[in-house]
Amino acid sequence: MTFTPHGKHLIAGEWVGGGAEFRSEPAHGPAHAFQVGTVAQVAQAAEAAEDAFWSYGYSTRADRAAFLNAIADEIEARAEAITEIGTQESGLPVARLQGERGRTTGQLRLFASHILKGDYLDRRVDAALPDRQPAPRPEIRLMERPIGPVAVFGASNFPLAFSTAGGDTAAALAAGCPVVVKGHSAHPGTAEIVAEAINAARIACGLHPGVFSLIQGGNRAVGQAVVQHPLIKAVGFTGSLAGGRALFDLCAQRPEPIPFFGELGSVNPMFLLPAAVAARGAEIGRGWAGSLSMGAGQFCTNPGIAVVIEGPEADAFVAAAKAALAQVGAQVMLTDGIAAAYRQGRDRVASSAGVQEVLTSVCDLRNATPYLFETTGAAWLANHALGEEVFGPLGLIVKVRDADEMMRIARSLQGQLTCTLHLDAGDTRQARALMPVLERKAGRVLANGFPTGVEVCDAMVHGGPYPASTNFGATSVGTLSIRRFLRPVSYQNIPAAILPDDLA
């Protein structure tokens, strides 16, 4: 089945057009015209979402679970068409889009089953103590409640799993919050067909039309209007540090500040400990090369930094990584802008004092090829810019003199999504010393693996201290992400007849 976009916004159940247009820039296949969003359309969508909240926010968990499952069903019913336009717009291979679609529908179904269990409500009851002295205690009950309409920004690097019906949208809908999505201009056709799936599910479930709206991009003012509209109560965002920080500041400057759950950037450093490097340094090097170049390095958990103690074992690790990366051909990046930013990042690293080239290549237009650089611990500590993310398949090896300098590198890190230890039994003492530092720096700490491939499950944390994310107490992946869009409410001496059904 071939899908031809009509290029309109979905607002409160209606496909709306009639304004200015922008054209998509696919990696291959035809370009299409799409409507440019307006501030007035943002207001219309936000007002419809607020109206929908009075029914959807107080719907049953069973009804919301049915809606999430219906969205998954409707996405699967459009599977081939979604893959076709998704690969055209993003340049991602078919297998990647198929896997990402499975992840998208899988997390919708996971969230549906999770809310049916009810544990996420964190229900608590303190019984009344009428005879307590010197004063009686009233009965107090607590439960998490949805906060209201949520805005979600589509991500450039995950056109399905972090976009229109991705993790932020699924979490907000599971919590009971209507959603206004600001689509990403890198994949507007994919956003449109997924919005069609959500709207079909909404109609089948008999829900208020304001429960979901999609406003296409093409205008920076739309994003600003979304986060500043007084009816929007929280924002989910995955994107660049600069763009996310600007939106975060707007959220904080509102007359009523709101939470901005931004996942912004990370270099995901790996610490290679001596016994592990001596035993299997070449194996680690080859594994790192695969993770570093996966998907043209366009993963937020791309492990861009490897810290290793200098010596022959470290040299073997470097040689193996170089040989493996040399076999990786050019890969198409998500947009021309991302490809240009990758080359700029490459030039910034290559021109930094104390940095040496290990593997160079040639890339142009929308293509990316791997680059590998090496520096010393002293040069790293002297240049804060070496710790800034380069979005793409670029790796930097930091060779340190000893365990003490490795610890200084760890302490110097900004907030990260992940930190990884490669260790064997002989490295336990050094690993134990590093662990308190790494868990302060990252939301997820790994051993003997690679951080690409974020599992959607109950125990996952995909977030971390700033600048990895803007809220270190939250995750954008896994069932815990639902709690971002809830707030605790206490009910004191409320008669059972008027308590929320989930708390009675």
Short mmCIF file of C-alpha atoms in Angstrom, two decimals:
data_model
loop_
_atom_site.label_atom_id
_atom_site.label_comp_id
_atom_site.label_asym_id
_atom_site.label_seq_id
_atom_site.Cartn_x
_atom_site.Cartn_y
_atom_site.Cartn_z
CA MET A 1 0.00 0.00 0.00
CA THR A 2 1.37 3.41 -1.02
CA PHE A 3 0.61 6.43 1.14
CA THR A 4 0.38 9.90 -0.38
CA PRO A 5 0.29 12.62 2.30
CA HIS A 6 -2.33 15.35 2.09
CA GLY A 7 -0.09 17.64 4.13
CA LYS A 8 -2.63 18.91 6.66
CA HIS A 9 -2.69 19.24 10.44
CA LEU A 10 -4.95 17.09 12.60
CA ILE A 11 -6.67 19.37 15.11
CA ALA A 12 -9.51 18.12 17.30
CA GLY A 13 -10.44 15.36 14.88
CA GLU A 14 -10.37 17.50 11.71
CA TRP A 15 -7.70 17.72 9.01
CA VAL A 16 -6.95 21.43 8.67
CA GLY A 17 -5.11 23.22 5.86
CA GLY A 18 -5.33 26.46 3.95
CA GLY A 19 -2.09 28.18 5.01
CA ALA A 20 1.53 28.48 3.95
CA GLU A 21 3.41 25.36 2.88
CA PHE A 22 6.82 23.76 3.20
CA ARG A 23 8.18 20.79 1.25
CA SER A 24 9.71 17.68 2.70
CA GLU A 25 13.31 16.82 1.88
CA PRO A 26 13.38 13.01 1.60
CA ALA A 27 16.56 11.01 1.28
CA HIS A 28 14.93 9.34 -1.72
CA GLY A 29 11.49 9.24 -3.31
CA PRO A 30 9.09 12.13 -3.95
CA ALA A 31 8.92 15.34 -1.92
CA HIS A 32 5.52 16.43 -0.64
CA ALA A 33 3.94 19.71 0.42
CA PHE A 34 2.86 20.20 4.04
CA GLN A 35 1.08 22.95 5.89
CA VAL A 36 3.16 25.26 8.07
CA GLY A 37 1.77 25.41 11.60
CA THR A 38 0.50 28.67 13.08
CA VAL A 39 0.15 30.10 16.56
CA ALA A 40 -3.63 30.18 16.12
CA GLN A 41 -3.67 26.46 15.36
CA VAL A 42 -1.64 25.77 18.49
CA ALA A 43 -4.26 27.63 20.52
CA GLN A 44 -7.06 25.68 18.83
CA ALA A 45 -5.36 22.35 19.59
CA ALA A 46 -4.57 23.30 23.20
CA GLU A 47 -8.15 24.44 23.85
CA ALA A 48 -9.49 21.19 22.40
CA ALA A 49 -7.06 19.21 24.56
CA GLU A 50 -8.22 21.04 27.69
CA ASP A 51 -11.83 20.31 26.80
CA ALA A 52 -10.96 16.65 26.24
CA PHE A 53 -9.21 16.43 29.60
CA TRP A 54 -12.50 16.76 31.50
CA SER A 55 -13.52 13.37 30.13
CA TYR A 56 -10.25 11.66 29.21
CA GLY A 57 -8.44 12.69 32.41
CA TYR A 58 -11.16 10.97 34.43
CA SER A 59 -11.62 7.93 32.19
CA THR A 60 -11.01 4.42 33.47
CA ARG A 61 -7.69 2.71 33.18
CA ALA A 62 -9.39 0.03 31.12
CA ASP A 63 -10.62 2.61 28.60
CA ARG A 64 -7.19 4.18 28.29
CA ALA A 65 -5.55 0.79 27.90
CA ALA A 66 -8.02 -0.06 25.14
CA PHE A 67 -7.11 3.20 23.39
CA LEU A 68 -3.36 2.47 23.57
CA ASN A 69 -3.89 -1.03 22.21
CA ALA A 70 -6.14 0.33 19.45
CA ILE A 71 -3.42 2.79 18.39
CA ALA A 72 -0.95 -0.10 18.17
CA ASP A 73 -3.44 -2.07 16.06
CA GLU A 74 -3.99 0.87 13.69
CA ILE A 75 -0.25 1.41 13.29
CA GLU A 76 0.24 -2.24 12.43
CA ALA A 77 -2.61 -2.04 9.92
CA ARG A 78 -0.58 0.64 8.09
CA ALA A 79 2.76 -1.14 8.53
CA GLU A 80 3.92 -1.27 4.91
CA ALA A 81 2.90 2.31 4.12
CA ILE A 82 4.61 3.59 7.28
CA THR A 83 7.81 1.77 6.38
CA GLU A 84 7.75 3.09 2.82
CA ILE A 85 7.38 6.76 3.64
CA GLY A 86 9.54 6.49 6.75
CA THR A 87 12.49 5.11 4.80
CA GLN A 88 12.02 7.73 2.08
CA GLU A 89 12.00 10.66 4.48
CA SER A 90 14.70 9.51 6.92
CA GLY A 91 17.03 7.46 4.74
CA LEU A 92 16.91 4.74 7.42
CA PRO A 93 16.93 1.16 6.11
CA VAL A 94 13.75 -0.89 5.93
CA ALA A 95 14.83 -3.25 8.72
CA ARG A 96 15.45 -0.32 11.06
CA LEU A 97 11.99 1.15 10.40
CA GLN A 98 10.35 -2.24 10.87
CA GLY A 99 12.14 -2.70 14.18
CA GLU A 100 11.30 0.81 15.31
CA ARG A 101 7.65 0.26 14.45
CA GLY A 102 7.67 -2.87 16.58
CA ARG A 103 9.20 -0.92 19.43
CA THR A 104 6.53 1.76 19.04
CA THR A 105 3.60 -0.64 19.15
CA GLY A 106 5.32 -2.69 21.85
CA GLN A 107 5.63 0.24 24.22
CA LEU A 108 2.00 1.22 23.59
CA ARG A 109 0.93 -2.29 24.57
CA LEU A 110 3.35 -2.39 27.52
CA PHE A 111 1.94 0.88 28.89
CA ALA A 112 -1.59 -0.45 28.44
CA SER A 113 -0.83 -3.52 30.54
CA HIS A 114 1.09 -1.45 33.08
CA ILE A 115 -1.73 0.96 33.87
CA LEU A 116 -4.20 -1.92 34.20
CA LYS A 117 -2.12 -3.21 37.13
CA GLY A 118 -2.53 0.14 38.89
CA ASP A 119 0.84 0.17 40.67
CA TYR A 120 1.86 3.40 38.94
CA LEU A 121 -0.87 5.24 40.90
CA ASP A 122 1.25 4.91 44.08
CA ARG A 123 -1.90 4.64 46.19
CA ARG A 124 -1.38 5.17 49.92
CA VAL A 125 -3.83 5.15 52.83
CA ASP A 126 -3.25 6.40 56.37
CA ALA A 127 -6.23 5.32 58.45
CA ALA A 128 -7.94 7.75 60.77
CA LEU A 129 -6.83 7.72 64.40
CA PRO A 130 -9.78 9.38 66.17
CA ASP A 131 -8.50 8.55 69.66
CA ARG A 132 -4.94 9.77 69.13
CA GLN A 133 -3.70 12.26 71.74
CA PRO A 134 -3.21 15.13 71.92
CA ALA A 135 -5.06 15.45 68.60
CA PRO A 136 -6.85 12.94 66.39
CA ARG A 137 -5.59 12.11 62.91
CA PRO A 138 -7.93 12.28 59.92
CA GLU A 139 -8.03 9.60 57.25
CA ILE A 140 -5.64 10.59 54.44
CA ARG A 141 -5.41 8.87 51.08
CA LEU A 142 -3.00 9.65 48.24
CA MET A 143 -3.03 8.88 44.54
CA GLU A 144 -1.27 10.12 41.41
CA ARG A 145 -3.53 12.12 39.06
CA PRO A 146 -3.00 13.34 35.45
CA ILE A 147 -1.82 16.91 35.08
CA GLY A 148 -3.64 18.06 31.93
CA PRO A 149 -2.72 18.61 28.26
CA VAL A 150 0.85 17.68 27.32
CA ALA A 151 2.89 18.92 24.36
CA VAL A 152 5.24 16.47 22.61
CA PHE A 153 7.96 17.38 20.11
CA GLY A 154 8.77 14.82 17.44
CA ALA A 155 12.42 13.72 17.37
CA SER A 156 14.54 13.78 14.23
CA ASN A 157 16.36 10.50 14.84
CA PHE A 158 13.38 8.27 15.72
CA PRO A 159 10.48 9.01 13.34
CA LEU A 160 8.31 6.42 15.10
CA ALA A 161 9.50 5.49 18.60
CA PHE A 162 10.20 9.06 19.79
CA SER A 163 7.75 10.99 17.67
CA THR A 164 4.02 11.15 16.94
CA ALA A 165 2.97 7.98 18.78
CA GLY A 166 6.29 7.46 20.54
CA GLY A 167 7.22 7.13 24.18
CA ASP A 168 6.22 10.64 25.31
CA THR A 169 2.81 10.44 23.63
CA ALA A 170 2.19 6.90 24.92
CA ALA A 171 3.17 7.89 28.46
CA ALA A 172 0.95 10.98 28.47
CA LEU A 173 -2.05 9.13 27.06
CA ALA A 174 -1.51 6.31 29.57
CA ALA A 175 -1.50 8.86 32.39
CA GLY A 176 -4.77 10.38 31.19
CA CYS A 177 -3.36 13.49 29.51
CA PRO A 178 -4.46 14.66 26.03
CA VAL A 179 -1.53 15.30 23.69
CA VAL A 180 -0.62 18.03 21.21
CA VAL A 181 2.26 16.90 18.99
CA LYS A 182 4.49 19.36 17.19
CA GLY A 183 5.73 17.31 14.25
CA HIS A 184 9.35 17.31 13.11
CA SER A 185 9.90 18.70 9.63
CA ALA A 186 12.38 15.89 8.87
CA HIS A 187 9.58 13.32 8.57
CA PRO A 188 6.19 15.05 8.22
CA GLY A 189 4.65 12.31 6.08
CA THR A 190 5.48 9.68 8.68
CA ALA A 191 3.94 11.91 11.33
CA GLU A 192 0.78 12.29 9.25
CA ILE A 193 0.15 8.59 8.67
CA VAL A 194 0.76 7.80 12.35
CA ALA A 195 -1.62 10.61 13.30
CA GLU A 196 -4.20 8.97 11.04
CA ALA A 197 -3.73 5.76 12.99
CA ILE A 198 -4.19 7.53 16.33
CA ASN A 199 -7.29 9.32 15.09
CA ALA A 200 -8.80 6.07 13.79
CA ALA A 201 -8.20 4.51 17.21
CA ARG A 202 -9.78 7.51 18.92
CA ILE A 203 -12.91 7.23 16.77
CA ALA A 204 -13.14 3.47 17.38
CA CYS A 205 -12.89 4.05 21.13
CA GLY A 206 -15.44 6.88 21.12
CA LEU A 207 -13.10 9.44 22.69
CA HIS A 208 -13.22 13.24 22.62
CA PRO A 209 -11.59 14.57 19.41
CA GLY A 210 -9.30 16.88 21.38
CA VAL A 211 -7.47 13.95 22.98
CA PHE A 212 -4.84 14.10 20.21
CA SER A 213 -3.74 16.75 17.71
CA LEU A 214 -0.80 17.00 15.30
CA ILE A 215 0.55 20.34 14.14
CA GLN A 216 3.25 20.10 11.49
CA GLY A 217 6.50 22.04 11.74
CA GLY A 218 8.01 24.47 9.30
CA ASN A 219 7.88 27.43 11.67
CA ARG A 220 9.93 27.94 14.83
CA ALA A 221 7.19 30.14 16.29
CA VAL A 222 4.96 27.06 16.50
CA GLY A 223 7.30 25.34 18.93
CA GLN A 224 7.52 28.47 21.05
CA ALA A 225 3.75 28.84 21.05
CA VAL A 226 3.25 25.23 22.11
CA VAL A 227 5.39 25.52 25.24
CA GLN A 228 4.01 28.95 26.15
CA HIS A 229 0.30 28.22 25.79
CA PRO A 230 -1.26 28.47 29.27
CA LEU A 231 -3.32 25.29 28.84
CA ILE A 232 -0.25 23.11 28.19
CA LYS A 233 0.91 21.64 31.51
CA ALA A 234 4.12 19.77 30.54
CA VAL A 235 6.39 19.21 27.54
CA GLY A 236 8.21 16.12 26.27
CA PHE A 237 11.19 16.80 23.98
CA THR A 238 14.05 14.85 22.38
CA GLY A 239 16.53 16.89 20.40
CA SER A 240 19.53 19.19 20.46
CA LEU A 241 20.97 20.86 23.53
CA ALA A 242 20.59 24.34 22.04
CA GLY A 243 16.99 23.87 20.91
CA GLY A 244 15.95 22.07 24.07
CA ARG A 245 17.57 24.62 26.36
CA ALA A 246 15.77 27.46 24.56
CA LEU A 247 12.39 25.75 25.03
CA PHE A 248 13.24 24.85 28.64
CA ASP A 249 13.90 28.52 29.37
CA LEU A 250 10.57 29.50 27.82
CA CYS A 251 8.78 26.98 30.04
CA ALA A 252 10.51 28.40 33.11
CA GLN A 253 9.65 32.00 32.14
CA ARG A 254 5.91 31.40 31.80
CA PRO A 255 3.60 33.08 34.34
CA GLU A 256 2.87 29.48 35.39
CA PRO A 257 6.16 27.60 34.89
CA ILE A 258 5.73 24.02 33.70
CA PRO A 259 8.03 20.98 33.62
CA PHE A 260 10.06 20.50 30.46
CA PHE A 261 11.19 16.90 30.10
CA GLY A 262 13.98 17.32 27.59
CA GLU A 263 16.45 14.63 26.52
CA LEU A 264 19.21 16.73 25.02
CA GLY A 265 22.57 15.05 24.45
CA SER A 266 25.27 12.77 25.78
CA VAL A 267 28.67 11.36 24.81
CA ASN A 268 28.04 8.14 26.82
CA PRO A 269 31.63 7.50 27.90
CA MET A 270 33.10 4.02 28.32
CA PHE A 271 35.80 3.28 30.91
CA LEU A 272 38.02 0.37 29.90
CA LEU A 273 39.72 -1.15 32.96
CA PRO A 274 43.14 -2.83 32.72
CA ALA A 275 42.31 -6.51 33.22
CA ALA A 276 39.48 -6.37 30.71
CA VAL A 277 41.64 -4.59 28.14
CA ALA A 278 44.47 -7.10 28.62
CA ALA A 279 42.12 -10.06 28.23
CA ARG A 280 39.89 -8.86 25.39
CA GLY A 281 40.85 -5.36 24.28
CA ALA A 282 40.53 -6.20 20.58
CA GLU A 283 37.09 -7.71 21.14
CA ILE A 284 35.96 -4.58 22.98
CA GLY A 285 37.36 -2.43 20.17
CA ARG A 286 35.37 -4.29 17.53
CA GLY A 287 32.21 -4.15 19.62
CA TRP A 288 32.64 -0.43 20.19
CA ALA A 289 33.05 0.17 16.46
CA GLY A 290 29.73 -1.57 15.79
CA SER A 291 27.90 0.44 18.44
CA LEU A 292 29.58 3.70 17.44
CA SER A 293 28.61 3.39 13.77
CA MET A 294 25.17 1.80 14.20
CA GLY A 295 22.53 3.84 12.39
CA ALA A 296 25.21 6.33 11.25
CA GLY A 297 25.83 7.09 14.92
CA GLN A 298 22.47 8.84 15.20
CA PHE A 299 21.49 7.38 18.56
CA CYS A 300 21.32 9.43 21.75
CA THR A 301 23.18 6.58 23.49
CA ASN A 302 25.99 6.48 20.91
CA PRO A 303 29.19 5.71 22.92
CA GLY A 304 31.40 8.49 21.57
CA ILE A 305 34.17 8.42 24.18
CA ALA A 306 36.45 5.58 25.30
CA VAL A 307 38.78 6.13 28.28
CA VAL A 308 41.67 3.66 28.60
CA ILE A 309 45.02 3.53 30.41
CA GLU A 310 47.88 3.95 27.95
CA GLY A 311 50.08 1.00 27.02
CA PRO A 312 50.34 -1.91 24.56
CA GLU A 313 46.93 -3.29 25.54
CA ALA A 314 45.33 0.07 24.84
CA ASP A 315 47.09 0.18 21.48
CA ALA A 316 45.57 -3.21 20.60
CA PHE A 317 42.13 -1.88 21.47
CA VAL A 318 42.68 1.17 19.26
CA ALA A 319 43.95 -0.92 16.35
CA ALA A 320 40.93 -3.23 16.49
CA ALA A 321 38.48 -0.34 16.62
CA LYS A 322 40.23 1.38 13.72
CA ALA A 323 40.21 -1.77 11.58
CA ALA A 324 36.52 -2.38 12.24
CA LEU A 325 35.51 1.22 11.54
CA ALA A 326 37.52 1.24 8.32
CA GLN A 327 35.14 -1.40 6.96
CA VAL A 328 32.07 0.79 7.54
CA GLY A 329 30.87 2.51 4.40
CA ALA A 330 29.04 5.79 3.96
CA GLN A 331 25.58 5.93 5.56
CA VAL A 332 22.77 8.35 4.81
CA MET A 333 22.04 10.75 7.67
CA LEU A 334 18.57 11.87 8.69
CA THR A 335 18.74 15.36 7.19
CA ASP A 336 21.13 17.58 5.29
CA GLY A 337 21.38 19.79 8.39
CA ILE A 338 22.38 16.87 10.63
CA ALA A 339 25.02 15.83 8.08
CA ALA A 340 26.43 19.36 7.98
CA ALA A 341 26.49 19.52 11.80
CA TYR A 342 28.37 16.20 11.88
CA ARG A 343 31.09 17.58 9.62
CA GLN A 344 31.32 20.70 11.78
CA GLY A 345 31.73 18.54 14.87
CA ARG A 346 34.41 16.51 13.14
CA ASP A 347 36.32 19.68 12.28
CA ARG A 348 36.00 20.97 15.85
CA VAL A 349 37.48 17.80 17.31
CA ALA A 350 40.17 17.45 14.65
CA SER A 351 41.42 21.01 15.20
CA SER A 352 41.55 20.76 19.01
CA ALA A 353 44.93 20.93 20.71
CA GLY A 354 46.34 17.55 21.66
CA VAL A 355 44.04 15.55 19.36
CA GLN A 356 45.47 13.12 16.81
CA GLU A 357 43.71 11.48 13.88
CA VAL A 358 43.47 7.68 14.04
CA LEU A 359 41.03 7.11 11.18
CA THR A 360 39.93 9.69 8.64
CA SER A 361 37.50 9.39 5.78
CA VAL A 362 35.62 11.55 3.31
CA CYS A 363 31.93 12.35 3.59
CA ASP A 364 29.79 14.93 1.87
CA LEU A 365 26.18 15.83 1.11
CA ARG A 366 23.86 13.77 3.37
CA ASN A 367 26.36 10.96 3.98
CA ALA A 368 28.39 10.11 7.06
CA THR A 369 31.53 8.01 7.36
CA PRO A 370 33.36 7.11 10.60
CA TYR A 371 36.12 9.17 12.16
CA LEU A 372 38.34 8.12 15.04
CA PHE A 373 40.54 10.44 17.10
CA GLU A 374 42.85 10.06 20.09
CA THR A 375 43.88 12.44 22.85
CA THR A 376 45.47 12.42 26.29
CA GLY A 377 43.82 12.73 29.65
CA ALA A 378 45.57 16.05 30.19
CA ALA A 379 44.29 17.45 26.88
CA TRP A 380 40.75 16.29 27.68
CA LEU A 381 40.80 17.95 31.10
CA ALA A 382 42.10 21.17 29.56
CA ASN A 383 39.43 21.40 26.84
CA HIS A 384 35.78 21.28 27.90
CA ALA A 385 34.68 21.20 24.25
CA LEU A 386 36.02 17.65 23.81
CA GLY A 387 33.18 16.48 26.03
CA GLU A 388 30.48 17.90 23.76
CA GLU A 389 28.42 15.54 21.63
CA VAL A 390 29.15 15.01 17.95
CA PHE A 391 25.98 13.47 16.52
CA GLY A 392 27.25 10.78 14.19
CA PRO A 393 29.79 7.93 13.93
CA LEU A 394 32.75 9.76 15.48
CA GLY A 395 34.78 8.30 18.32
CA LEU A 396 37.37 9.87 20.61
CA ILE A 397 39.81 7.73 22.61
CA VAL A 398 41.17 9.33 25.77
CA LYS A 399 44.41 7.68 26.87
CA VAL A 400 45.16 8.32 30.54
CA ARG A 401 48.33 7.69 32.51
CA ASP A 402 46.83 5.69 35.36
CA ALA A 403 43.75 4.95 37.44
CA ASP A 404 43.96 8.30 39.20
CA GLU A 405 43.78 10.21 35.92
CA MET A 406 40.90 8.00 34.80
CA MET A 407 39.09 9.00 37.99
CA ARG A 408 39.73 12.68 37.24
CA ILE A 409 38.20 12.17 33.79
CA ALA A 410 35.13 10.58 35.37
CA ARG A 411 34.75 13.42 37.86
CA SER A 412 35.08 15.99 35.08
CA LEU A 413 32.11 14.65 33.09
CA GLN A 414 28.91 16.53 32.54
CA GLY A 415 25.63 14.68 33.00
CA GLN A 416 25.24 11.65 30.74
CA LEU A 417 22.51 9.29 29.65
CA THR A 418 24.89 6.36 30.14
CA CYS A 419 28.31 5.44 31.46
CA THR A 420 29.87 2.05 30.77
CA LEU A 421 32.49 -0.03 32.55
CA HIS A 422 34.40 -2.77 30.75
CA LEU A 423 35.86 -4.90 33.52
CA ASP A 424 37.03 -8.35 34.51
CA ALA A 425 37.36 -9.83 38.01
CA GLY A 426 40.78 -8.24 38.44
CA ASP A 427 39.26 -4.78 37.92
CA THR A 428 36.77 -4.98 40.80
CA ARG A 429 38.62 -2.63 43.14
CA GLN A 430 38.97 0.12 40.54
CA ALA A 431 35.39 -0.40 39.36
CA ARG A 432 34.08 -0.05 42.92
CA ALA A 433 35.91 3.26 43.21
CA LEU A 434 34.43 4.52 39.93
CA MET A 435 30.84 3.44 40.59
CA PRO A 436 29.84 6.26 42.99
CA VAL A 437 31.12 8.81 40.46
CA LEU A 438 29.45 7.22 37.45
CA GLU A 439 26.05 6.85 39.12
CA ARG A 440 26.15 10.58 39.93
CA LYS A 441 26.94 11.35 36.30
CA ALA A 442 24.49 9.08 34.44
CA GLY A 443 20.97 7.71 34.48
CA ARG A 444 22.12 4.24 33.41
CA VAL A 445 25.41 2.49 34.26
CA LEU A 446 26.40 -0.57 32.20
CA ALA A 447 29.01 -3.28 32.56
CA ASN A 448 30.61 -5.15 29.65
CA GLY A 449 28.16 -4.01 27.02
CA PHE A 450 27.32 -1.06 24.80
CA PRO A 451 24.58 1.48 25.51
CA THR A 452 22.90 1.50 22.10
CA GLY A 453 19.70 -0.49 22.22
CA VAL A 454 17.58 1.03 25.00
CA GLU A 455 15.25 -1.58 26.47
CA VAL A 456 11.63 -0.53 27.01
CA CYS A 457 10.81 -2.03 30.40
CA ASP A 458 9.93 -1.24 33.98
CA ALA A 459 13.50 -0.73 35.26
CA MET A 460 14.86 1.43 32.43
CA VAL A 461 16.08 4.98 33.02
CA HIS A 462 16.69 7.03 29.89
CA GLY A 463 17.68 10.38 31.31
CA GLY A 464 20.38 11.79 33.52
CA PRO A 465 21.83 14.94 35.04
CA TYR A 466 21.91 18.05 32.84
CA PRO A 467 22.73 18.37 29.98
CA ALA A 468 21.73 14.77 29.26
CA SER A 469 18.23 15.77 30.31
CA THR A 470 16.52 18.71 31.96
CA ASN A 471 14.94 16.67 34.75
CA PHE A 472 17.26 14.15 36.40
CA GLY A 473 14.40 12.53 38.29
CA ALA A 474 12.61 11.35 35.15
CA THR A 475 13.00 8.89 32.29
CA SER A 476 11.68 9.14 28.74
CA VAL A 477 11.76 5.36 28.20
CA GLY A 478 10.03 2.61 30.16
CA THR A 479 6.92 2.51 32.29
CA LEU A 480 8.36 4.93 34.85
CA SER A 481 8.03 7.62 32.15
CA ILE A 482 4.26 7.73 32.77
CA ARG A 483 4.86 9.39 36.14
CA ARG A 484 6.22 12.52 34.46
CA PHE A 485 2.64 13.44 33.59
CA LEU A 486 1.10 12.77 36.98
CA ARG A 487 1.06 14.62 40.28
CA PRO A 488 0.20 13.35 43.77
CA VAL A 489 -3.08 14.46 45.34
CA SER A 490 -4.05 13.80 48.98
CA TYR A 491 -7.69 13.24 49.94
CA GLN A 492 -8.51 13.98 53.58
CA ASN A 493 -11.73 12.58 55.08
CA ILE A 494 -13.32 12.40 51.63
CA PRO A 495 -16.46 10.22 51.64
CA ALA A 496 -16.06 7.01 49.66
CA ALA A 497 -18.98 7.97 47.44
CA ILE A 498 -17.03 10.85 45.90
CA LEU A 499 -13.47 9.48 45.95
CA PRO A 500 -11.91 8.60 42.58
CA ASP A 501 -12.86 5.03 41.73
CA ASP A 502 -9.21 3.92 41.79
CA LEU A 503 -8.85 5.11 45.39
CA ALA A 504 -12.18 4.15 46.93
#
